[in-house]
């Protein structure tokens, strides 16, 4: 609920809030500019002294004002009968020049106040300020809750780059933004007369005026009693009208002064509302407090960052959390389903479980694992449905779950049940689900049902698990979920190049074009998901080409014995088609910049590395280490690599072949070249590894040996984003 | 732009002003046509009011601009209504911008016309001058249809009766 309160006004008001903040930041310079442009004044000077000086220098003067920055402006009649403002030196009362408002500042002031939309624009500005107040307060609450209490509020931010920037930016700016927004909202309320600013009090013209000969201005005691620093505005009597009076507004109030006797005819001190309004005005504009203006202005510039990162976070969360029908709020739920998912497929299973439990009358709350709460007051049972990412790691929507659980004193619910999703061909099948199962048990929660495992999204296994669960719950539970087939495109095989037949490692380079319409966008390192006929589960292959640059999507496929998809692809003839879609893989791409890259692969794992070489600008060092079996048979891309070396896209090629006399594996080549690698890594090189799982482990071990003298390790480099792996 | 609400307010004026004739039958419909000057700046505040033959405040015909903190810049009018101990009666409307026109209809007792009463106009614009008696003209049938000019932000006031 509170998150909604944070995101809905945020999205609606994002553009307005950005506009208000940027214009406000520009205007924040105004007090400083005014202060710099204003000559210093003598503390001993009184309003009467200055008025007398101004009258001498500017005989037609009608009105003198003093701004919060100390700038004095006198208004006097011009030859054309109009009135012009003149800047006055407060020390001498002499005219410095015409008082001109900066057209730039005037433009921004109008934009900030009303967006040139009149009253409606002023209302919008007020609404934007209110939205900002709500955002700041709800944001602080969310931040405190997320970091686990007020004491941890300055703990390092975690999550995606957007999330970290959002949290860091908010921590720096929230106090200032809250001040600007609350004062701005108050001023909007004043503009619309919804709260009083005390300006409605009508100062009645005095009943009796002396009416005698006007005295010399510097002899008027009331004007002498007000130091210039206290003056706001002095209005002169109409010339020749002895019945008229001086109107004097000071920092403390306003009144009329008799031009003959020099006495106050009436003086009304500021009401509480007026004093309050002035204080708020100073806080909002920084007028007279230039440093405050600058601080608030700088902090306001954080708003666009918050708006953009906030929108990104919201958008990603919307996309990542499929809609669950009849989702009960956590406080009222009987059962809780938490989902750990990387690519969203686990959500489909969770939605089915949610729907079937709800149909039996149970109130169910479903959320991502990262959204786990400390306590669900009514919940008896918690489900954790989670996949495993990579080598036993948490999937995206569960990557903070274990840390949050560790911070809790006890398990949020008395009983739990974990269901893992994965692919049995991976060595660490369902490893993260196992870790969750252990962690919940350690927190004292009762294991309601032993850990279940679903291999390759098997609808049958899910239904079986549901039957067991139903028996235990004494509920008829029929879970029927067939994962939807991803939206795929039809691609046509344009060309194929075969290698490795002679060394029992048939590997083929396949180039696909679009059979109709535009080719889906793919970059080297992305994954091409191919759906073999009759299967709903796609197989992923690393892309070697840029669909834009080369106009084809190129992959490299090693034929696996009994492999459904690889055999299908190896039998494919040019002109035949496949169902496929592209899965972007931005986590496996060379970093931007000029630092060297070290590419390591074996066999068909060369595909993305070849793509990186093709896109590598001449001048950026790129070292490729690759392992094959026999240079006569499976030397993939041999000619193109030679050409890349010649062109300078590739700096050096270290190829190792295991089936030749004196040959070896790619990790042997790495050890042999340790000195060069250490130099490159000391220069900030990034390492990208692609190949089979065994090779991945061997390469990691080799690099750890190479790195030891540098007091570095692959895990240290991985944490910096300098050791990337795409292993399968 | 003749506003029908203005007419009813004019009728109210008759009820509140001591100097009007007892019966509506003896009142005349008077139209005040205002043409503002061209100037750079926000909309102008102005007051159109009457003084009696002795120069004392009689009544306000129209007040443009609703915020009292700016109304005090209409200094002749503000002083006049202060001395009369009065507050603004309901005959007011929005401030009027540069170059705009305004037309106000109201009923004025026949007894006030050609009887030595004077029409005064004070104008004020933020950061411009406060013009007291920007326009002064007798409330007489002789000025009917004749644009009256002055030195404030109002270019001309034409009284039709």
mmCIF file of N, CA, C and O in Angstrom, chain A residues 497-500 503-510 524-527 540-545 554-560 566 569-570 588 600-612 614 624-630 633-637 641 656-657 666 688-693 695 726-728:
data_model
loop_
_atom_site.group_PDB
_atom_site.id
_atom_site.type_symbol
_atom_site.label_atom_id
_atom_site.label_comp_id
_atom_site.label_asym_id
_atom_site.label_seq_id
_atom_site.Cartn_x
_atom_site.Cartn_y
_atom_site.Cartn_z
ATOM 1 N N UNK A 497 28.317 -23.615 -41.850
ATOM 2 C CA UNK A 497 29.711 -23.994 -42.053
ATOM 3 C C UNK A 497 30.023 -25.094 -41.059
ATOM 4 O O UNK A 497 29.823 -24.905 -39.859
ATOM 5 N N UNK A 498 30.484 -26.246 -41.546
ATOM 6 C CA UNK A 498 30.689 -27.386 -40.654
ATOM 7 C C UNK A 498 32.155 -27.601 -40.331
ATOM 8 O O UNK A 498 33.019 -27.454 -41.180
ATOM 9 N N UNK A 499 32.412 -27.949 -39.089
ATOM 10 C CA UNK A 499 33.774 -28.209 -38.601
ATOM 11 C C UNK A 499 33.768 -29.481 -37.778
ATOM 12 O O UNK A 499 32.713 -29.942 -37.326
ATOM 13 N N UNK A 500 34.958 -29.947 -37.499
ATOM 14 C CA UNK A 500 35.177 -30.918 -36.422
ATOM 15 C C UNK A 500 34.680 -32.324 -36.662
ATOM 16 O O UNK A 500 34.641 -33.117 -35.725
ATOM 17 N N UNK A 503 37.310 -35.082 -35.822
ATOM 18 C CA UNK A 503 37.770 -35.286 -34.443
ATOM 19 C C UNK A 503 36.592 -35.587 -33.517
ATOM 20 O O UNK A 503 36.643 -35.324 -32.321
ATOM 21 N N UNK A 504 35.520 -36.103 -34.061
ATOM 22 C CA UNK A 504 34.332 -36.504 -33.307
ATOM 23 C C UNK A 504 33.738 -35.343 -32.485
ATOM 24 O O UNK A 504 33.221 -35.547 -31.400
ATOM 25 N N UNK A 505 33.910 -34.131 -33.004
ATOM 26 C CA UNK A 505 33.283 -32.987 -32.335
ATOM 27 C C UNK A 505 32.583 -32.144 -33.390
ATOM 28 O O UNK A 505 32.976 -31.005 -33.648
ATOM 29 N N UNK A 506 31.542 -32.715 -34.022
ATOM 30 C CA UNK A 506 30.896 -31.957 -35.096
ATOM 31 C C UNK A 506 30.341 -30.636 -34.563
ATOM 32 O O UNK A 506 29.562 -30.644 -33.607
ATOM 33 N N UNK A 507 30.811 -29.562 -35.114
ATOM 34 C CA UNK A 507 30.389 -28.229 -34.683
ATOM 35 C C UNK A 507 30.034 -27.463 -35.936
ATOM 36 O O UNK A 507 30.755 -27.534 -36.929
ATOM 37 N N UNK A 508 28.921 -26.734 -35.866
ATOM 38 C CA UNK A 508 28.549 -26.004 -37.073
ATOM 39 C C UNK A 508 28.192 -24.563 -36.733
ATOM 40 O O UNK A 508 27.630 -24.278 -35.671
ATOM 41 N N UNK A 509 28.587 -23.686 -37.622
ATOM 42 C CA UNK A 509 28.234 -22.269 -37.493
ATOM 43 C C UNK A 509 26.984 -22.053 -38.326
ATOM 44 O O UNK A 509 26.970 -22.352 -39.521
ATOM 45 N N UNK A 510 25.897 -21.578 -37.674
ATOM 46 C CA UNK A 510 24.628 -21.389 -38.369
ATOM 47 C C UNK A 510 24.311 -19.904 -38.444
ATOM 48 O O UNK A 510 24.408 -19.191 -37.434
ATOM 49 N N UNK A 524 26.177 -9.546 -29.938
ATOM 50 C CA UNK A 524 27.053 -10.632 -29.514
ATOM 51 C C UNK A 524 26.921 -10.841 -28.003
ATOM 52 O O UNK A 524 26.894 -9.874 -27.251
ATOM 53 N N UNK A 525 26.833 -12.082 -27.577
ATOM 54 C CA UNK A 525 26.680 -12.375 -26.156
ATOM 55 C C UNK A 525 25.244 -12.603 -25.758
ATOM 56 O O UNK A 525 24.974 -13.221 -24.730
ATOM 57 N N UNK A 526 24.281 -12.060 -26.536
ATOM 58 C CA UNK A 526 22.874 -12.356 -26.270
ATOM 59 C C UNK A 526 22.626 -13.837 -26.538
ATOM 60 O O UNK A 526 23.479 -14.528 -27.099
ATOM 61 N N UNK A 527 21.442 -14.288 -26.144
ATOM 62 C CA UNK A 527 21.144 -15.712 -26.321
ATOM 63 C C UNK A 527 20.029 -15.869 -27.344
ATOM 64 O O UNK A 527 19.017 -15.171 -27.278
ATOM 65 N N UNK A 540 19.217 -22.539 -25.368
ATOM 66 C CA UNK A 540 19.827 -21.224 -25.587
ATOM 67 C C UNK A 540 21.218 -21.361 -26.205
ATOM 68 O O UNK A 540 22.018 -22.197 -25.771
ATOM 69 N N UNK A 541 21.501 -20.526 -27.181
ATOM 70 C CA UNK A 541 22.821 -20.502 -27.813
ATOM 71 C C UNK A 541 23.329 -19.062 -27.858
ATOM 72 O O UNK A 541 22.571 -18.141 -28.185
ATOM 73 N N UNK A 542 24.619 -18.893 -27.539
ATOM 74 C CA UNK A 542 25.196 -17.544 -27.546
ATOM 75 C C UNK A 542 25.305 -17.019 -28.976
ATOM 76 O O UNK A 542 25.707 -17.743 -29.881
ATOM 77 N N UNK A 543 24.966 -15.760 -29.125
ATOM 78 C CA UNK A 543 24.953 -15.145 -30.451
ATOM 79 C C UNK A 543 26.347 -14.605 -30.774
ATOM 80 O O UNK A 543 27.005 -13.997 -29.924
ATOM 81 N N UNK A 544 26.803 -14.842 -32.015
ATOM 82 C CA UNK A 544 28.144 -14.418 -32.432
ATOM 83 C C UNK A 544 28.107 -13.156 -33.271
ATOM 84 O O UNK A 544 29.164 -12.629 -33.623
ATOM 85 N N UNK A 545 26.913 -12.674 -33.593
ATOM 86 C CA UNK A 545 26.839 -11.559 -34.546
ATOM 87 C C UNK A 545 26.012 -10.432 -33.960
ATOM 88 O O UNK A 545 25.303 -10.610 -32.981
ATOM 89 N N UNK A 554 23.951 -15.209 -35.826
ATOM 90 C CA UNK A 554 24.867 -16.330 -36.023
ATOM 91 C C UNK A 554 25.085 -17.041 -34.696
ATOM 92 O O UNK A 554 25.318 -16.406 -33.666
ATOM 93 N N UNK A 555 24.984 -18.371 -34.708
ATOM 94 C CA UNK A 555 25.299 -19.161 -33.514
ATOM 95 C C UNK A 555 26.237 -20.299 -33.898
ATOM 96 O O UNK A 555 26.468 -20.550 -35.083
ATOM 97 N N UNK A 556 26.776 -20.949 -32.893
ATOM 98 C CA UNK A 556 27.742 -22.008 -33.096
ATOM 99 C C UNK A 556 27.249 -23.192 -32.261
ATOM 100 O O UNK A 556 27.066 -23.052 -31.055
ATOM 101 N N UNK A 557 26.987 -24.336 -32.897
ATOM 102 C CA UNK A 557 26.351 -25.444 -32.184
ATOM 103 C C UNK A 557 27.197 -26.705 -32.295
ATOM 104 O O UNK A 557 27.512 -27.166 -33.384
ATOM 105 N N UNK A 558 27.555 -27.244 -31.147
ATOM 106 C CA UNK A 558 28.248 -28.524 -31.100
ATOM 107 C C UNK A 558 27.197 -29.615 -31.003
ATOM 108 O O UNK A 558 26.260 -29.505 -30.207
ATOM 109 N N UNK A 559 27.352 -30.641 -31.813
ATOM 110 C CA UNK A 559 26.354 -31.720 -31.808
ATOM 111 C C UNK A 559 26.536 -32.574 -30.554
ATOM 112 O O UNK A 559 27.621 -33.079 -30.293
ATOM 113 N N UNK A 560 25.464 -32.663 -29.745
ATOM 114 C CA UNK A 560 25.504 -33.481 -28.530
ATOM 115 C C UNK A 560 24.846 -34.817 -28.834
ATOM 116 O O UNK A 560 23.777 -34.859 -29.453
ATOM 117 N N UNK A 566 20.309 -29.933 -30.579
ATOM 118 C CA UNK A 566 21.525 -29.833 -31.389
ATOM 119 C C UNK A 566 21.447 -30.780 -32.592
ATOM 120 O O UNK A 566 21.909 -30.454 -33.679
ATOM 121 N N UNK A 569 19.283 -29.064 -35.111
ATOM 122 C CA UNK A 569 19.971 -27.976 -35.806
ATOM 123 C C UNK A 569 21.016 -28.514 -36.785
ATOM 124 O O UNK A 569 21.211 -27.959 -37.869
ATOM 125 N N UNK A 570 21.695 -29.608 -36.408
ATOM 126 C CA UNK A 570 22.722 -30.144 -37.294
ATOM 127 C C UNK A 570 22.129 -30.752 -38.558
ATOM 128 O O UNK A 570 22.799 -30.867 -39.575
ATOM 129 N N UNK A 588 26.693 -10.184 -19.999
ATOM 130 C CA UNK A 588 27.889 -10.756 -20.621
ATOM 131 C C UNK A 588 28.252 -9.948 -21.860
ATOM 132 O O UNK A 588 27.930 -10.310 -22.983
ATOM 133 N N UNK A 600 38.215 -15.739 -23.310
ATOM 134 C CA UNK A 600 38.641 -17.124 -23.121
ATOM 135 C C UNK A 600 37.475 -18.044 -23.458
ATOM 136 O O UNK A 600 36.364 -17.855 -22.945
ATOM 137 N N UNK A 601 37.748 -19.040 -24.337
ATOM 138 C CA UNK A 601 36.672 -19.961 -24.675
ATOM 139 C C UNK A 601 37.225 -21.267 -25.196
ATOM 140 O O UNK A 601 38.430 -21.409 -25.453
ATOM 141 N N UNK A 602 36.312 -22.237 -25.318
ATOM 142 C CA UNK A 602 36.693 -23.508 -25.912
ATOM 143 C C UNK A 602 35.549 -23.980 -26.781
ATOM 144 O O UNK A 602 34.382 -23.713 -26.467
ATOM 145 N N UNK A 603 35.885 -24.643 -27.854
ATOM 146 C CA UNK A 603 34.889 -25.204 -28.746
ATOM 147 C C UNK A 603 33.911 -24.157 -29.241
ATOM 148 O O UNK A 603 34.297 -23.031 -29.593
ATOM 149 N N UNK A 604 32.608 -24.540 -29.185
ATOM 150 C CA UNK A 604 31.574 -23.637 -29.687
ATOM 151 C C UNK A 604 31.451 -22.381 -28.838
ATOM 152 O O UNK A 604 30.792 -21.426 -29.233
ATOM 153 N N UNK A 605 32.080 -22.377 -27.660
ATOM 154 C CA UNK A 605 32.080 -21.199 -26.795
ATOM 155 C C UNK A 605 32.756 -19.997 -27.413
ATOM 156 O O UNK A 605 32.724 -18.903 -26.857
ATOM 157 N N UNK A 606 33.348 -20.189 -28.577
ATOM 158 C CA UNK A 606 33.989 -19.054 -29.249
ATOM 159 C C UNK A 606 32.955 -18.071 -29.802
ATOM 160 O O UNK A 606 33.272 -16.903 -30.062
ATOM 161 N N UNK A 607 31.693 -18.528 -29.952
ATOM 162 C CA UNK A 607 30.709 -17.714 -30.677
ATOM 163 C C UNK A 607 30.601 -16.273 -30.175
ATOM 164 O O UNK A 607 30.843 -15.338 -30.945
ATOM 165 N N UNK A 608 30.260 -16.040 -28.900
ATOM 166 C CA UNK A 608 30.128 -14.645 -28.481
ATOM 167 C C UNK A 608 31.460 -13.914 -28.544
ATOM 168 O O UNK A 608 31.500 -12.715 -28.835
ATOM 169 N N UNK A 609 32.576 -14.661 -28.288
ATOM 170 C CA UNK A 609 33.902 -14.023 -28.286
ATOM 171 C C UNK A 609 34.234 -13.521 -29.686
ATOM 172 O O UNK A 609 34.769 -12.421 -29.857
ATOM 173 N N UNK A 610 33.884 -14.333 -30.699
ATOM 174 C CA UNK A 610 34.091 -13.904 -32.087
ATOM 175 C C UNK A 610 33.280 -12.637 -32.360
ATOM 176 O O UNK A 610 33.754 -11.701 -33.001
ATOM 177 N N UNK A 611 32.044 -12.623 -31.818
ATOM 178 C CA UNK A 611 31.211 -11.432 -31.982
ATOM 179 C C UNK A 611 31.848 -10.200 -31.350
ATOM 180 O O UNK A 611 31.813 -9.109 -31.925
ATOM 181 N N UNK A 612 32.470 -10.383 -30.159
ATOM 182 C CA UNK A 612 33.121 -9.245 -29.496
ATOM 183 C C UNK A 612 34.299 -8.755 -30.327
ATOM 184 O O UNK A 612 34.540 -7.559 -30.437
ATOM 185 N N UNK A 614 34.634 -8.983 -33.561
ATOM 186 C CA UNK A 614 34.110 -8.278 -34.744
ATOM 187 C C UNK A 614 33.741 -6.836 -34.407
ATOM 188 O O UNK A 614 33.880 -5.945 -35.231
ATOM 189 N N UNK A 624 42.581 -13.147 -27.343
ATOM 190 C CA UNK A 624 41.683 -14.299 -27.374
ATOM 191 C C UNK A 624 42.454 -15.576 -27.080
ATOM 192 O O UNK A 624 43.464 -15.868 -27.728
ATOM 193 N N UNK A 625 41.997 -16.328 -26.068
ATOM 194 C CA UNK A 625 42.553 -17.650 -25.758
ATOM 195 C C UNK A 625 41.458 -18.657 -26.054
ATOM 196 O O UNK A 625 40.348 -18.571 -25.519
ATOM 197 N N UNK A 626 41.792 -19.601 -26.929
ATOM 198 C CA UNK A 626 40.736 -20.525 -27.330
ATOM 199 C C UNK A 626 41.291 -21.936 -27.435
ATOM 200 O O UNK A 626 42.431 -22.142 -27.851
ATOM 201 N N UNK A 627 40.487 -22.908 -27.059
ATOM 202 C CA UNK A 627 40.899 -24.303 -27.117
ATOM 203 C C UNK A 627 40.042 -25.113 -28.059
ATOM 204 O O UNK A 627 38.810 -25.031 -28.011
ATOM 205 N N UNK A 628 40.723 -25.884 -28.946
ATOM 206 C CA UNK A 628 40.013 -26.798 -29.834
ATOM 207 C C UNK A 628 40.679 -28.161 -29.778
ATOM 208 O O UNK A 628 41.480 -28.434 -28.880
ATOM 209 N N UNK A 629 40.318 -29.025 -30.738
ATOM 210 C CA UNK A 629 40.923 -30.357 -30.742
ATOM 211 C C UNK A 629 42.081 -30.464 -31.729
ATOM 212 O O UNK A 629 43.163 -30.903 -31.375
ATOM 213 N N UNK A 630 41.829 -30.047 -32.981
ATOM 214 C CA UNK A 630 42.851 -30.240 -34.013
ATOM 215 C C UNK A 630 42.764 -29.092 -35.012
ATOM 216 O O UNK A 630 41.688 -28.850 -35.576
ATOM 217 N N UNK A 633 40.907 -29.624 -38.210
ATOM 218 C CA UNK A 633 39.508 -30.046 -38.296
ATOM 219 C C UNK A 633 38.512 -29.072 -37.656
ATOM 220 O O UNK A 633 37.511 -28.735 -38.258
ATOM 221 N N UNK A 634 38.799 -28.655 -36.408
ATOM 222 C CA UNK A 634 37.756 -27.855 -35.731
ATOM 223 C C UNK A 634 38.263 -26.460 -35.359
ATOM 224 O O UNK A 634 37.845 -25.905 -34.355
ATOM 225 N N UNK A 635 39.137 -25.923 -36.166
ATOM 226 C CA UNK A 635 39.627 -24.560 -35.902
ATOM 227 C C UNK A 635 38.556 -23.580 -36.397
ATOM 228 O O UNK A 635 38.603 -23.088 -37.521
ATOM 229 N N UNK A 636 37.586 -23.318 -35.524
ATOM 230 C CA UNK A 636 36.457 -22.463 -35.895
ATOM 231 C C UNK A 636 36.950 -21.049 -36.231
ATOM 232 O O UNK A 636 37.825 -20.515 -35.558
ATOM 233 N N UNK A 637 36.377 -20.485 -37.257
ATOM 234 C CA UNK A 637 36.658 -19.086 -37.630
ATOM 235 C C UNK A 637 38.122 -18.830 -37.954
ATOM 236 O O UNK A 637 38.595 -17.701 -37.795
ATOM 237 N N UNK A 641 39.656 -15.066 -37.992
ATOM 238 C CA UNK A 641 40.543 -14.663 -36.897
ATOM 239 C C UNK A 641 41.851 -14.112 -37.448
ATOM 240 O O UNK A 641 42.369 -13.103 -36.948
ATOM 241 N N UNK A 656 44.989 -23.319 -28.322
ATOM 242 C CA UNK A 656 45.535 -24.576 -27.802
ATOM 243 C C UNK A 656 44.719 -25.720 -28.398
ATOM 244 O O UNK A 656 43.498 -25.604 -28.518
ATOM 245 N N UNK A 657 45.407 -26.795 -28.809
ATOM 246 C CA UNK A 657 44.687 -27.936 -29.395
ATOM 247 C C UNK A 657 45.055 -29.194 -28.623
ATOM 248 O O UNK A 657 46.227 -29.485 -28.411
ATOM 249 N N UNK A 666 42.973 -24.954 -23.117
ATOM 250 C CA UNK A 666 43.087 -23.491 -23.098
ATOM 251 C C UNK A 666 43.638 -23.019 -21.752
ATOM 252 O O UNK A 666 44.397 -22.043 -21.686
ATOM 253 N N UNK A 688 36.376 -12.246 -20.116
ATOM 254 C CA UNK A 688 35.082 -12.819 -20.483
ATOM 255 C C UNK A 688 35.300 -14.271 -20.902
ATOM 256 O O UNK A 688 36.098 -14.540 -21.803
ATOM 257 N N UNK A 689 34.623 -15.192 -20.218
ATOM 258 C CA UNK A 689 34.838 -16.618 -20.435
ATOM 259 C C UNK A 689 33.554 -17.248 -20.960
ATOM 260 O O UNK A 689 32.484 -17.021 -20.399
ATOM 261 N N UNK A 690 33.664 -18.048 -22.033
ATOM 262 C CA UNK A 690 32.490 -18.735 -22.546
ATOM 263 C C UNK A 690 32.850 -20.162 -22.935
ATOM 264 O O UNK A 690 33.822 -20.389 -23.646
ATOM 265 N N UNK A 691 32.075 -21.121 -22.445
ATOM 266 C CA UNK A 691 32.314 -22.509 -22.802
ATOM 267 C C UNK A 691 31.566 -23.435 -21.879
ATOM 268 O O UNK A 691 30.695 -23.006 -21.113
ATOM 269 N N UNK A 692 31.948 -24.716 -21.939
ATOM 270 C CA UNK A 692 31.281 -25.702 -21.101
ATOM 271 C C UNK A 692 31.609 -25.499 -19.629
ATOM 272 O O UNK A 692 32.539 -24.775 -19.266
ATOM 273 N N UNK A 693 30.811 -26.167 -18.767
ATOM 274 C CA UNK A 693 30.959 -25.994 -17.325
ATOM 275 C C UNK A 693 32.346 -26.434 -16.827
ATOM 276 O O UNK A 693 32.971 -25.736 -16.021
ATOM 277 N N UNK A 695 35.168 -26.630 -18.513
ATOM 278 C CA UNK A 695 36.167 -25.671 -18.940
ATOM 279 C C UNK A 695 36.117 -24.428 -18.060
ATOM 280 O O UNK A 695 37.141 -23.878 -17.664
ATOM 281 N N UNK A 726 29.976 -17.056 -19.172
ATOM 282 C CA UNK A 726 28.763 -17.589 -19.783
ATOM 283 C C UNK A 726 29.040 -19.066 -20.000
ATOM 284 O O UNK A 726 29.579 -19.457 -21.035
ATOM 285 N N UNK A 727 28.757 -19.859 -18.978
ATOM 286 C CA UNK A 727 29.070 -21.287 -19.066
ATOM 287 C C UNK A 727 27.784 -22.093 -19.092
ATOM 288 O O UNK A 727 26.771 -21.685 -18.537
ATOM 289 N N UNK A 728 27.828 -23.231 -19.754
ATOM 290 C CA UNK A 728 26.608 -24.034 -19.939
ATOM 291 C C UNK A 728 26.895 -25.502 -19.735
ATOM 292 O O UNK A 728 28.052 -25.916 -19.693
#
